[in-house]
Short mmCIF file of C-alpha atoms and ligand atoms in Angstrom, two decimals:
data_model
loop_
_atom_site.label_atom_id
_atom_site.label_comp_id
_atom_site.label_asym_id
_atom_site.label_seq_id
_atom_site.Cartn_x
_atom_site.Cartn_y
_atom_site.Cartn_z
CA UNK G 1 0.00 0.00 0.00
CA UNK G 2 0.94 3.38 -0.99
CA UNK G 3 1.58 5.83 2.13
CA UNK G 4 1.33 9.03 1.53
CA UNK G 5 4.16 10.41 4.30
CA UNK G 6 2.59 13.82 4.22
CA UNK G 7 -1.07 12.63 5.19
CA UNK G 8 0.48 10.68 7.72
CA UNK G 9 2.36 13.54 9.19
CA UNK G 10 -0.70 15.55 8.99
CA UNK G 11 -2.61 13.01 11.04
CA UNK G 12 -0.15 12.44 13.50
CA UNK G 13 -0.14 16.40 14.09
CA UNK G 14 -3.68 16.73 14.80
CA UNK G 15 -4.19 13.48 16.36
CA UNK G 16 -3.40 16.02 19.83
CA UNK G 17 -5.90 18.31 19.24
CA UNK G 18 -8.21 15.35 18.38
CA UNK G 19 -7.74 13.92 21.79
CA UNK G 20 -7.85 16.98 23.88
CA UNK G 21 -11.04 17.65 21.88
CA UNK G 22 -12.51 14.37 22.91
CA UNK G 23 -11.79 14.62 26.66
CA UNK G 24 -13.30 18.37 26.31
CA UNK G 25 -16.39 17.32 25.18
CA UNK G 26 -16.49 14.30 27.67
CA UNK G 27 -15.77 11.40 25.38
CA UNK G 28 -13.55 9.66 28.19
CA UNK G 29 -15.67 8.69 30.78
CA UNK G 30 -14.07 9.04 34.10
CA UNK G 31 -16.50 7.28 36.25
CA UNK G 32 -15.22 4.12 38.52
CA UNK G 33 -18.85 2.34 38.22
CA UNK G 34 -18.18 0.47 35.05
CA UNK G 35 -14.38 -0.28 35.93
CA UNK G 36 -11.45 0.56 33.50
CA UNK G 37 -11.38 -0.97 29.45
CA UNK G 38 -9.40 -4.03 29.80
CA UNK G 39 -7.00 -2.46 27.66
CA UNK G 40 -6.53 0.03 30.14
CA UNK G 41 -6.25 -2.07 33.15
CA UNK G 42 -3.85 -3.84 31.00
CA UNK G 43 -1.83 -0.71 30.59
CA UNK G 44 -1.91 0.76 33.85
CA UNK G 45 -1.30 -2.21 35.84
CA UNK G 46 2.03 -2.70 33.31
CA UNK G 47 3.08 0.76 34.15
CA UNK G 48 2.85 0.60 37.37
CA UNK G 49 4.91 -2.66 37.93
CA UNK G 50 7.72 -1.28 35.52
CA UNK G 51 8.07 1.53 36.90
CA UNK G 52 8.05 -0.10 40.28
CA UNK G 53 10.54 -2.49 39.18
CA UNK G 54 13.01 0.45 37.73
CA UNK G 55 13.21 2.55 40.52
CA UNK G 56 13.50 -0.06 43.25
CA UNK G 57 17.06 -0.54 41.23
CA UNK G 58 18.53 2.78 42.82
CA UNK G 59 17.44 1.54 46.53
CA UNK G 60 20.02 0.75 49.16
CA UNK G 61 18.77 -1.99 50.73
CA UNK G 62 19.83 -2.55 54.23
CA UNK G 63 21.77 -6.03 55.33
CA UNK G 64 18.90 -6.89 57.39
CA UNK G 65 14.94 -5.23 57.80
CA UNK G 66 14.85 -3.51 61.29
CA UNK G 67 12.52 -5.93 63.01
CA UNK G 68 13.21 -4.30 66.29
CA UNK G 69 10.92 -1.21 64.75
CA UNK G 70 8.13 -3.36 63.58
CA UNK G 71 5.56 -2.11 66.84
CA UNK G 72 5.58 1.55 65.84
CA UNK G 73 5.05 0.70 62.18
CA UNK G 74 1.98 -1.65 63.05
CA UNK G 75 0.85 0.99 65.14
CA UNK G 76 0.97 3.39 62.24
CA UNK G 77 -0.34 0.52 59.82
CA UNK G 78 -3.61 0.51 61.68
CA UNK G 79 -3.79 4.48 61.32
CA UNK G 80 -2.80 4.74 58.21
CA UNK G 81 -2.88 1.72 56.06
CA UNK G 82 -5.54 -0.86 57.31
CA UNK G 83 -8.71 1.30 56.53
CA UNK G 84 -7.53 0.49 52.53
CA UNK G 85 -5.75 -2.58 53.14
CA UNK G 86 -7.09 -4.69 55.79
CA UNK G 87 -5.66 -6.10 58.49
CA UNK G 88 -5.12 -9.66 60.45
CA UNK G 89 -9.05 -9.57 62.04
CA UNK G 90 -10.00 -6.25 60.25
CA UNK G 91 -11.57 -6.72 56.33
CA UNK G 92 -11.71 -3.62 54.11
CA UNK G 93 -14.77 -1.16 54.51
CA UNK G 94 -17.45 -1.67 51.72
CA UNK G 95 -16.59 1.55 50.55
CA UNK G 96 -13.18 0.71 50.02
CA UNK G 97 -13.75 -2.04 47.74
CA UNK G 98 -15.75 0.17 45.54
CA UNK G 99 -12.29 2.23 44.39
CA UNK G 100 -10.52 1.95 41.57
CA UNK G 101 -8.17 0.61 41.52
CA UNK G 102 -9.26 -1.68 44.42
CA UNK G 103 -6.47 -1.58 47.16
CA UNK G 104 -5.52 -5.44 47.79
CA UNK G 105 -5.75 -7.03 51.08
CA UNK G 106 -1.40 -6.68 51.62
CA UNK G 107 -1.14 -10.35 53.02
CA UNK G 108 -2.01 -11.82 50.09
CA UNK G 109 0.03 -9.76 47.42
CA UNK G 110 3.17 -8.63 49.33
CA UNK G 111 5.03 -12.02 48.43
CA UNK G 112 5.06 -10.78 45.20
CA UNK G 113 7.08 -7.80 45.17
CA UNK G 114 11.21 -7.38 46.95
CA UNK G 115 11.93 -5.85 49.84
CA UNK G 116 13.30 -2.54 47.79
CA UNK G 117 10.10 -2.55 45.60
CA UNK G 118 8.11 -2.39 48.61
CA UNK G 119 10.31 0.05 50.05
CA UNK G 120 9.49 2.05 46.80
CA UNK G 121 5.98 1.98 46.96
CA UNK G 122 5.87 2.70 50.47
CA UNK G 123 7.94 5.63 50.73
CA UNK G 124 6.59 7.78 47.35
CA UNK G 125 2.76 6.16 47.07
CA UNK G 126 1.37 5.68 43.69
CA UNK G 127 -0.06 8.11 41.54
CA UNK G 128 -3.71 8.18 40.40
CA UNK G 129 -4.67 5.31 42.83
CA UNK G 130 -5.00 6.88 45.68
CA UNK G 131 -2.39 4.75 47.26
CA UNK G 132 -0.70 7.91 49.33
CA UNK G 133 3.24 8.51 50.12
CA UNK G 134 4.86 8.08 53.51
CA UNK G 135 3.94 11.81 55.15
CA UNK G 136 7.56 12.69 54.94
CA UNK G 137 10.49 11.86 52.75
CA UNK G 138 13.38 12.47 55.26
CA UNK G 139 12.41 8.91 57.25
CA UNK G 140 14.07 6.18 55.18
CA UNK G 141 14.25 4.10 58.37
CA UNK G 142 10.57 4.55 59.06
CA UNK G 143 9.63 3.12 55.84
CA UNK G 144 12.07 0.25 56.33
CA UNK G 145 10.30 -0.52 59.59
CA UNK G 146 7.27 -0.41 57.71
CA UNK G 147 8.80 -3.13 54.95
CA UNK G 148 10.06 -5.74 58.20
CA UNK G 149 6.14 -5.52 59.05
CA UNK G 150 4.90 -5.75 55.75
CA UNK G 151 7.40 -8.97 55.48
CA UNK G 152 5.63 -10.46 58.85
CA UNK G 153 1.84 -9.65 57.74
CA UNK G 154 0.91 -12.57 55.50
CA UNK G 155 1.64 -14.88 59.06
CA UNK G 156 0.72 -12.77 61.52
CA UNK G 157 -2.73 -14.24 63.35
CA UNK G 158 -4.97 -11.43 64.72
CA UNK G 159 -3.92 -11.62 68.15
CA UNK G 160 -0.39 -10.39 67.56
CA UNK G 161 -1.21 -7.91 65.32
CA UNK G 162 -3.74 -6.86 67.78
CA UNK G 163 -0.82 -6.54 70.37
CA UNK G 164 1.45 -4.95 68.26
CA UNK G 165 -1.31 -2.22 66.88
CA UNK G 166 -3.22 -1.44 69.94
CA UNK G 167 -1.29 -3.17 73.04
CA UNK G 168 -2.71 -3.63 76.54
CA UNK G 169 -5.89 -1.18 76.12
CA UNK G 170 -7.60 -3.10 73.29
CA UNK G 171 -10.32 -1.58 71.12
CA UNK G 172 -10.81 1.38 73.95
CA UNK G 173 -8.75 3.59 71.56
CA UNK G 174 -11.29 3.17 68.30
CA UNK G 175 -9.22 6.19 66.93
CA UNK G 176 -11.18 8.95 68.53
CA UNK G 177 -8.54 11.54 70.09
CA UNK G 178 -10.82 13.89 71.24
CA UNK G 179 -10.35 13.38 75.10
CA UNK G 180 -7.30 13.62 77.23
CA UNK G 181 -7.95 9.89 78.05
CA UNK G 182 -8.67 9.30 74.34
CA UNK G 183 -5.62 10.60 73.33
CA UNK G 184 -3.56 9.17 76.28
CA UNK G 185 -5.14 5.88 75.34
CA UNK G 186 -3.69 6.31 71.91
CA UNK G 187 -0.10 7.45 73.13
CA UNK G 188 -0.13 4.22 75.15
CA UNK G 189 -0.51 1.83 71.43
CA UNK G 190 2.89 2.76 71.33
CA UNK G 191 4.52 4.37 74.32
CA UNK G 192 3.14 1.93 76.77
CA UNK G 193 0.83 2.80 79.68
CA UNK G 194 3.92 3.90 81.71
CA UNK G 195 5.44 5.57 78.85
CA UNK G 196 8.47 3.23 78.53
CA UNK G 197 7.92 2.94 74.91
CA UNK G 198 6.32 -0.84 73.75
CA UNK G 199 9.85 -1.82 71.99
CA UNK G 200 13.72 -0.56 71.88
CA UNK G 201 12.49 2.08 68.58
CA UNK G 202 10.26 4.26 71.28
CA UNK G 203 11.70 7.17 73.39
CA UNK G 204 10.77 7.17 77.11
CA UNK G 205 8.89 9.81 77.51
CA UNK G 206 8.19 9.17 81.18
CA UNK G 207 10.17 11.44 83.96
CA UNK G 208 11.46 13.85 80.29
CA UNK G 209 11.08 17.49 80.82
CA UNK G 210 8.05 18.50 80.32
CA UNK G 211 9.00 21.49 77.90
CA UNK G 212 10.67 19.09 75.86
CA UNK G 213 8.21 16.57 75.53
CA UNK G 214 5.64 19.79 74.71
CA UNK G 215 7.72 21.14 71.78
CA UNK G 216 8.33 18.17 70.46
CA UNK G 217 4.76 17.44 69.41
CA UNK G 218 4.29 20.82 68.85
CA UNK G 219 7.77 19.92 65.90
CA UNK G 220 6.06 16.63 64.54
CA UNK G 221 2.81 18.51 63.77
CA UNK G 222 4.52 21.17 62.11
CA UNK G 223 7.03 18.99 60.20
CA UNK G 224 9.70 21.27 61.69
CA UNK G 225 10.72 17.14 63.24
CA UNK G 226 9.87 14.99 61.05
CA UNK G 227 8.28 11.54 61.21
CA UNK G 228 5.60 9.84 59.76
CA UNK G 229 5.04 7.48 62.72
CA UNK G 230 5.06 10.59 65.14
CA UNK G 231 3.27 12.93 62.64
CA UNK G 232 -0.31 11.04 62.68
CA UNK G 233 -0.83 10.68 66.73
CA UNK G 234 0.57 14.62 67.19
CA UNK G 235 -1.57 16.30 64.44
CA UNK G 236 -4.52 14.03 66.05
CA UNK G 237 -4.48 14.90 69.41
CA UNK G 238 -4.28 18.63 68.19
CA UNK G 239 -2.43 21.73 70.49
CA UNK G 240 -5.11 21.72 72.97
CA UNK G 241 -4.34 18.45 74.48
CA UNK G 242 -0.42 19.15 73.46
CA UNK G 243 0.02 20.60 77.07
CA UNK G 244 -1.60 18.13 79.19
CA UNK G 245 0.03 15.37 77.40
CA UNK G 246 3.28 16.89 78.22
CA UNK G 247 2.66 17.29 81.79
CA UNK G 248 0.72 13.77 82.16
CA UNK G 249 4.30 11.81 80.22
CA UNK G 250 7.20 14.32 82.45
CA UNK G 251 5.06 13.37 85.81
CA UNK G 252 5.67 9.50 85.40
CA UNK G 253 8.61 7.92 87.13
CA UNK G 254 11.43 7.38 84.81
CA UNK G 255 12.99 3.93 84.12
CA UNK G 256 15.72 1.98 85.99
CA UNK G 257 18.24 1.40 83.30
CA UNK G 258 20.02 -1.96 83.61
CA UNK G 259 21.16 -4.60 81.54
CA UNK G 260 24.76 -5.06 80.56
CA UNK G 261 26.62 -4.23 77.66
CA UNK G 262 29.96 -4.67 76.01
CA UNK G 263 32.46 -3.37 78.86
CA UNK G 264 34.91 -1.67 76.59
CA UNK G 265 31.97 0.14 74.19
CA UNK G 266 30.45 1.46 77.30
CA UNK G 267 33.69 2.72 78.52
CA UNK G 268 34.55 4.50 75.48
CA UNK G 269 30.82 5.94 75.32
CA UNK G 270 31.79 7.02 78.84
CA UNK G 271 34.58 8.78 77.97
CA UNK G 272 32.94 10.52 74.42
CA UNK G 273 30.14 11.81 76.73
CA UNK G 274 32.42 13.22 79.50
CA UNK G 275 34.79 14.41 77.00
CA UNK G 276 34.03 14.61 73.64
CA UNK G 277 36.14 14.28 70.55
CA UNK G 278 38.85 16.67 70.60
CA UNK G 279 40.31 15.98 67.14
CA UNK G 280 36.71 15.56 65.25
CA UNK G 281 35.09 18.73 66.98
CA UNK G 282 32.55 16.46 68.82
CA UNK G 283 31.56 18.36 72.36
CA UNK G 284 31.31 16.80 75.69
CA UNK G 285 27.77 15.58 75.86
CA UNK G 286 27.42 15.65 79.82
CA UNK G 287 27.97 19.10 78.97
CA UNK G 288 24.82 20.41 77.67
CA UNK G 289 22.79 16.60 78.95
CA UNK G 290 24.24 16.09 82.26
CA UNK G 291 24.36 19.80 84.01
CA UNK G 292 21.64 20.43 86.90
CA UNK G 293 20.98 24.08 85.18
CA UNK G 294 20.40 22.86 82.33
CA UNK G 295 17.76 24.31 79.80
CA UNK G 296 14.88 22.42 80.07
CA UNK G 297 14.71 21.82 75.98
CA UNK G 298 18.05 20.05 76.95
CA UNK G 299 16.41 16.46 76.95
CA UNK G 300 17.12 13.38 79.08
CA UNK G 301 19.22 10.97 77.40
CA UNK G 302 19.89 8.57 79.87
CA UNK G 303 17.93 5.46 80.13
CA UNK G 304 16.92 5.65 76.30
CA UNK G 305 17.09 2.67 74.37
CA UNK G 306 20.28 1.86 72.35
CA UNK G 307 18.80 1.44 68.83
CA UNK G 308 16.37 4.92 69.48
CA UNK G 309 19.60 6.66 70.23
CA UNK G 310 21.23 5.82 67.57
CA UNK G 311 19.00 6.67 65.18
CA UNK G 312 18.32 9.76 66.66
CA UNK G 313 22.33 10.56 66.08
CA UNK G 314 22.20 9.14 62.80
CA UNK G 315 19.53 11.76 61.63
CA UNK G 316 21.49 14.53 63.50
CA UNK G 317 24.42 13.92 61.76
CA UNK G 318 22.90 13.57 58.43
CA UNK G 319 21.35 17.20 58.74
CA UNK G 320 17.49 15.11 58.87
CA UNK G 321 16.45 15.83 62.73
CA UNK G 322 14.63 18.98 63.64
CA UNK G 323 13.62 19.14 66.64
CA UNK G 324 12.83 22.65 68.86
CA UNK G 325 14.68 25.75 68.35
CA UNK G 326 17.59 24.28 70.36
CA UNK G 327 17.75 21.47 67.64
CA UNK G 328 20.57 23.15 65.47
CA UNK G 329 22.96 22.26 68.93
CA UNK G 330 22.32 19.46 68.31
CA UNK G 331 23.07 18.95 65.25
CA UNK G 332 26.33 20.41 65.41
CA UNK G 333 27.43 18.23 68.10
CA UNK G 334 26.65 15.19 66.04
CA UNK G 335 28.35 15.62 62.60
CA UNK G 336 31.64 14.81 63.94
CA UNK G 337 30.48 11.34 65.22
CA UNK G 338 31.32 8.06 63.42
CA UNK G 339 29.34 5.16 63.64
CA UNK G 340 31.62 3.44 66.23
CA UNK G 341 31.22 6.27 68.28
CA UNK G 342 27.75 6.48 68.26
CA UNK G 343 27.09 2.46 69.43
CA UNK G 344 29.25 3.53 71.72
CA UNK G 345 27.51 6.37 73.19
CA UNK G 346 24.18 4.47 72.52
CA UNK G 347 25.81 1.74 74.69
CA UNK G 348 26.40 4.17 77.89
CA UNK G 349 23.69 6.08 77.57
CA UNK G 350 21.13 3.74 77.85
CA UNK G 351 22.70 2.16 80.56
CA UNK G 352 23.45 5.34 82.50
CA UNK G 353 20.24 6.03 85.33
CA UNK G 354 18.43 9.12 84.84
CA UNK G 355 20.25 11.71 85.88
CA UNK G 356 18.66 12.50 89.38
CA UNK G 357 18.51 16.41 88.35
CA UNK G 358 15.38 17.02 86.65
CA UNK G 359 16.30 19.95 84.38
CA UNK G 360 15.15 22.70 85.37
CA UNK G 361 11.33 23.49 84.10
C1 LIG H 401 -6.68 5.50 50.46
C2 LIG H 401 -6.37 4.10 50.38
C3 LIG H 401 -4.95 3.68 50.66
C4 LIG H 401 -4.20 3.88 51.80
C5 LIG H 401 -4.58 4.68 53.03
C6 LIG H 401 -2.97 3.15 51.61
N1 LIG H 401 -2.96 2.53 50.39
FE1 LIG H 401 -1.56 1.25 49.68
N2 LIG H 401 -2.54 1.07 47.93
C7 LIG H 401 -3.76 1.65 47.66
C8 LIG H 401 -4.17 1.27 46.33
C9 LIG H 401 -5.44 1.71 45.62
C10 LIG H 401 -3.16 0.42 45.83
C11 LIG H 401 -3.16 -0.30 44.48
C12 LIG H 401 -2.27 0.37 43.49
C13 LIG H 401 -2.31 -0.37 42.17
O1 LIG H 401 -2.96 -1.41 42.06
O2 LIG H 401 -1.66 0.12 41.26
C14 LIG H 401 -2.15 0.33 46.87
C15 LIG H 401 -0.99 -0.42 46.76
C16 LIG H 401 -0.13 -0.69 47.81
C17 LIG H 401 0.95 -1.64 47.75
C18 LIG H 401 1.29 -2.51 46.56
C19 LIG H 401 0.49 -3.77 46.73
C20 LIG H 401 0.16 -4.52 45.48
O3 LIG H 401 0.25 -5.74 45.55
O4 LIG H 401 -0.18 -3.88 44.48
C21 LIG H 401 1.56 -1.62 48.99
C22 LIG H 401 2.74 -2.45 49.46
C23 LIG H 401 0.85 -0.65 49.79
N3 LIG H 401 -0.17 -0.10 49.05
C24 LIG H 401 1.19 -0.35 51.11
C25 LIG H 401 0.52 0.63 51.86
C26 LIG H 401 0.92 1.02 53.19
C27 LIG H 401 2.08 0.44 53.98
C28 LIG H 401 0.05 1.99 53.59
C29 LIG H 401 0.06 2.80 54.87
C30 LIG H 401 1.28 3.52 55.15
C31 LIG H 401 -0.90 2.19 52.51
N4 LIG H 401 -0.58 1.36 51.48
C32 LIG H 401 -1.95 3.09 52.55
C33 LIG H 401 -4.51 2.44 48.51
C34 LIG H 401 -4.14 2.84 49.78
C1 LIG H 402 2.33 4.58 66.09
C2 LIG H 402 3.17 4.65 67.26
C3 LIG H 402 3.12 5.91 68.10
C4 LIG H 402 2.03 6.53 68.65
C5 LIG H 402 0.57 6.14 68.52
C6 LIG H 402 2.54 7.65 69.40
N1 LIG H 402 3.90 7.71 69.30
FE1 LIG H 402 5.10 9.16 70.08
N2 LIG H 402 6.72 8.30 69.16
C7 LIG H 402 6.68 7.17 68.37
C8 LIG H 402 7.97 6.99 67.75
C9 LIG H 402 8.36 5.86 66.80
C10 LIG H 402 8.79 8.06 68.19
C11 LIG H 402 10.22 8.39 67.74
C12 LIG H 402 10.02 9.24 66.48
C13 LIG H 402 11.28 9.86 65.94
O1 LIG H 402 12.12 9.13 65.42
O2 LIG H 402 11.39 11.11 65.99
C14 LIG H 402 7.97 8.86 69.08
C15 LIG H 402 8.42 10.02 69.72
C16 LIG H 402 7.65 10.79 70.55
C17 LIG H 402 8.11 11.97 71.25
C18 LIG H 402 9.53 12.55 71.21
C19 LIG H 402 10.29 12.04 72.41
C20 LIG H 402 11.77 12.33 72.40
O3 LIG H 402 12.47 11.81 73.28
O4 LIG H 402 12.24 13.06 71.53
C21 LIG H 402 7.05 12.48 71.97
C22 LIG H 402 7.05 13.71 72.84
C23 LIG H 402 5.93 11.60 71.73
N3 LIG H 402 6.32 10.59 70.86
C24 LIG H 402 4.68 11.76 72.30
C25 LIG H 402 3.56 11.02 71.92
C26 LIG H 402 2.22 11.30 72.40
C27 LIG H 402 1.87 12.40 73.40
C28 LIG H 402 1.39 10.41 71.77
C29 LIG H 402 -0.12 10.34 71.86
C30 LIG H 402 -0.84 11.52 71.48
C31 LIG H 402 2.21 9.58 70.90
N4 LIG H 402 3.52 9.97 71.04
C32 LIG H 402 1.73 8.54 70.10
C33 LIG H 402 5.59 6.34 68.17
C34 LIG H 402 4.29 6.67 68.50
C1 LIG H 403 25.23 22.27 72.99
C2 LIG H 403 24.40 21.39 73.77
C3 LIG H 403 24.39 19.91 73.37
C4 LIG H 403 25.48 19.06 73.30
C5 LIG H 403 26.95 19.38 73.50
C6 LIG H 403 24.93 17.75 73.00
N1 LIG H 403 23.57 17.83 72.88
FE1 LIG H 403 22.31 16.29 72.50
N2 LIG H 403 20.76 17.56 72.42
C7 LIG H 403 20.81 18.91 72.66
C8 LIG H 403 19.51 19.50 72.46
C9 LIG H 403 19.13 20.95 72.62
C10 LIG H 403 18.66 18.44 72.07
C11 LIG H 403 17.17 18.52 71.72
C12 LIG H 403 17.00 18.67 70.23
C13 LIG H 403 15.55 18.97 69.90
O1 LIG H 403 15.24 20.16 69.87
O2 LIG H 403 14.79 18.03 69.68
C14 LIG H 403 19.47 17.24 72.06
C15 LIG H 403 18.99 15.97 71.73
C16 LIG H 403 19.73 14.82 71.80
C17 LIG H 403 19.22 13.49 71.52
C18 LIG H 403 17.80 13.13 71.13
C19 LIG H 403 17.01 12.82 72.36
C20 LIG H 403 15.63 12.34 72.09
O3 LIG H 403 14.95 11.98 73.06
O4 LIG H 403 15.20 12.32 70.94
C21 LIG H 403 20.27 12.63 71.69
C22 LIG H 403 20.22 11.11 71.53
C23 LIG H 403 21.42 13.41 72.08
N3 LIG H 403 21.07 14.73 72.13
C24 LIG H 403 22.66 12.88 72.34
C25 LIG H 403 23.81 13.64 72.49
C26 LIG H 403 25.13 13.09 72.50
C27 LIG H 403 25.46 11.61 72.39
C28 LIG H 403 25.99 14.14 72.62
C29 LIG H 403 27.50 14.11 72.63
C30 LIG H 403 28.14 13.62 71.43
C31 LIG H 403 25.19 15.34 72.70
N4 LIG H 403 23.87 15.00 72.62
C32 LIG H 403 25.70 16.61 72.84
C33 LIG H 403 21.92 19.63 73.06
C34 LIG H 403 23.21 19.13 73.10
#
């Protein structure tokens, strides 16, 4: 057959115009009632696995998931996620089945993707499904925590995800935050009743300054800390409670730190706190944590879980924790840490007592 190139040119040029013509006059119908043309479905579904598949390539995936952080991210999961996605002992609403795409019950389909793809999904949502992104992209190690659940759902019976998401207080925290009790009920999912924390990837909040504890929630809700897992259960509970929820967590008595670590790494984390690192610019930390007169935005570090601490000094020193407007000491006091220095530290802190001086308030 003879093609005439110019015809064809000519089509292909107003082929646009054709299209935007068609969607102006509402040929496409955009309705979910009918579902997509298989074609479509076809299509998007393709596109969305490709491009899935391509950009998991460029994620560092860590040697292994952080299982230790799997409670806050089940926690968050029953916030955030199950309302779309069910849950061990909690099926999708009705309404949720009606979207379009539908959003897939996670223990049956999460087999099917790698621990980076799921990482990739996780962390920047998909687009045009509704499916959302993590609330902030500075939290790498939140979304991981996420992935080590995700890994865990498709065998997880309904009483330990029940556990995990809700802990000792089951069902009386049906998401409503409207109530000091309310919102201290859903504190305690994570933080524990006695605000130990419910795993070694939780803070202590109990016995912390009070100011501290207060402008830190006031931080997560305005992003000016960020964390997804922190985000949700600030931004619910709203400013008014803010204050009494300070007061309530810095009125508990603090833990007794004990357990033993490795001799020599809590020796040198001794020394780094007393004395710093001369030759790497890395301040005394008793120096700002361990004085009487302290400010009382100058948290409590001792008697905070190893693997919280360390994260906390890994985000310092990578420039990605806020905090109040004392955070920026902070940060400077971290960036000359390595990460032998900060198990170290982690080490002796955790295992140090409370110091006895409750900062100033
Ligand atoms: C508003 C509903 C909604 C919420 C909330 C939601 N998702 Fe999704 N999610 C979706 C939809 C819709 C898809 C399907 C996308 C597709 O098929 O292309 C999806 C897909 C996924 C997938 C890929 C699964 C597969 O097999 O296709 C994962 C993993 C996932 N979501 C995890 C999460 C996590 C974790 C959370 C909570 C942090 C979450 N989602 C919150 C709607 C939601
Ligand atoms: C889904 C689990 C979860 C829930 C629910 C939760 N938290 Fe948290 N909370 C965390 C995690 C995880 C962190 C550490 C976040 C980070 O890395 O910054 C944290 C950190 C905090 C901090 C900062 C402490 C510090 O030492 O810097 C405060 C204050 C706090 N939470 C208060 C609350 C209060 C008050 C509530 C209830 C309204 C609450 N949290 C509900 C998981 C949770
Ligand atoms: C100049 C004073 C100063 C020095 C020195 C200092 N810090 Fe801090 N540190 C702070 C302040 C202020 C915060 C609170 C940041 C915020 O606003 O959230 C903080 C927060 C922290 C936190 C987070 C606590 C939590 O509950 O999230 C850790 C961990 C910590 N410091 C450890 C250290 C270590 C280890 C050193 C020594 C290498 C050190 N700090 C040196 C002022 C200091």
């Amino acid at each position: 057959m003879h093609i005439s190139w110019k015809k064809l040119a000519i089509a292909l040029a107003i082929l646009p115009f054709v299209v935007v013509l068609a969607a102006w006059i509402g040929f496409f119908n955009v309705g979910a009632s009918s579902g997509h043309w298989k074609i479509t479905e076809w299509f998007l579904h393709l596109a969305m696995r490709s491009a899935v598949r391509t950009y998991a390539l460029a994620v560092d995936v860590p040697e292994a998931l952080p299982r230790h952080a799997i409670q806050p991210a089940a926690g968050h999961f029953a916030r955030g996620c199950a309302i779309c996605h069910a849950a061990p002992g909690e099926p999708r609403s009705p309404v949720v089945m009606r979207m379009l795409p539908q959003p897939p019950d996670l223990a049956g389909t999460v087999g099917e993707w790698s621990d980076a793809e799921l990482f990739r999904i996780v962390k920047h949502g998909v687009r045009f499904t509704g499916m959302p992104a993590w609330p902030t992209q500075e939290r790498d190690d939140e979304v991981w925590a996420m992935v080590a659940f995700l890994r865990e759902l498709p065998s997880m019976d309904e009483a330990t995800y029940r556990d995990l998401a809700y802990g000792e207080r089951l069902g009386t925290a049906a998401g409503a935050t409207e109530t000091l009790p309310q919102a201290l009920a859903d504190c305690a999912r994570c933080h524990g009743e006695d605000g130990f924390g419910r795993g070694p990837a939780i803070p202590v909040l109990a016995g912390q300054s009070e100011a501290y504890l207060l402008e830190s929630l006031r931080a997560y809700a305005e992003e000016g800390r960020a964390s997804g897992l922190m985000s949700l259960p600030a931004i619910a509970a709203g400013p008014q409670l803010w204050p009494d929820l300070a007061k309530h967590f810095a009125a508990l008595p603090a833990t007794q730190p004990g357990g033993s670590g490795d001799p020599a790494l809590v020796r040198r984390g001794k020394e780094i706190a007393e004395r710093g690192v001369r030759e790497a610019n890395v301040p005394a930390c008793l120096g700002c944590h361990g004085r009487q007169d302290r400010s009382p935005l100058y948290p409590s570090i001792a008697g905070q879980p190893a693997p919280y601490i360390e994260t906390q000094l890994g985000l310092f020193r990578a420039g990605k924790r806020g905090g109040t407007r004392f955070g920026h000491l902070m940060a400077n006091a971290a960036k000359g840490l390595i990460d032998d220095d900060i198990r170290a530290l982690a080490a002796y802190f955790s295992r140090s007592a409370a110091p006895s001086a409750t900062a100033t308030r």
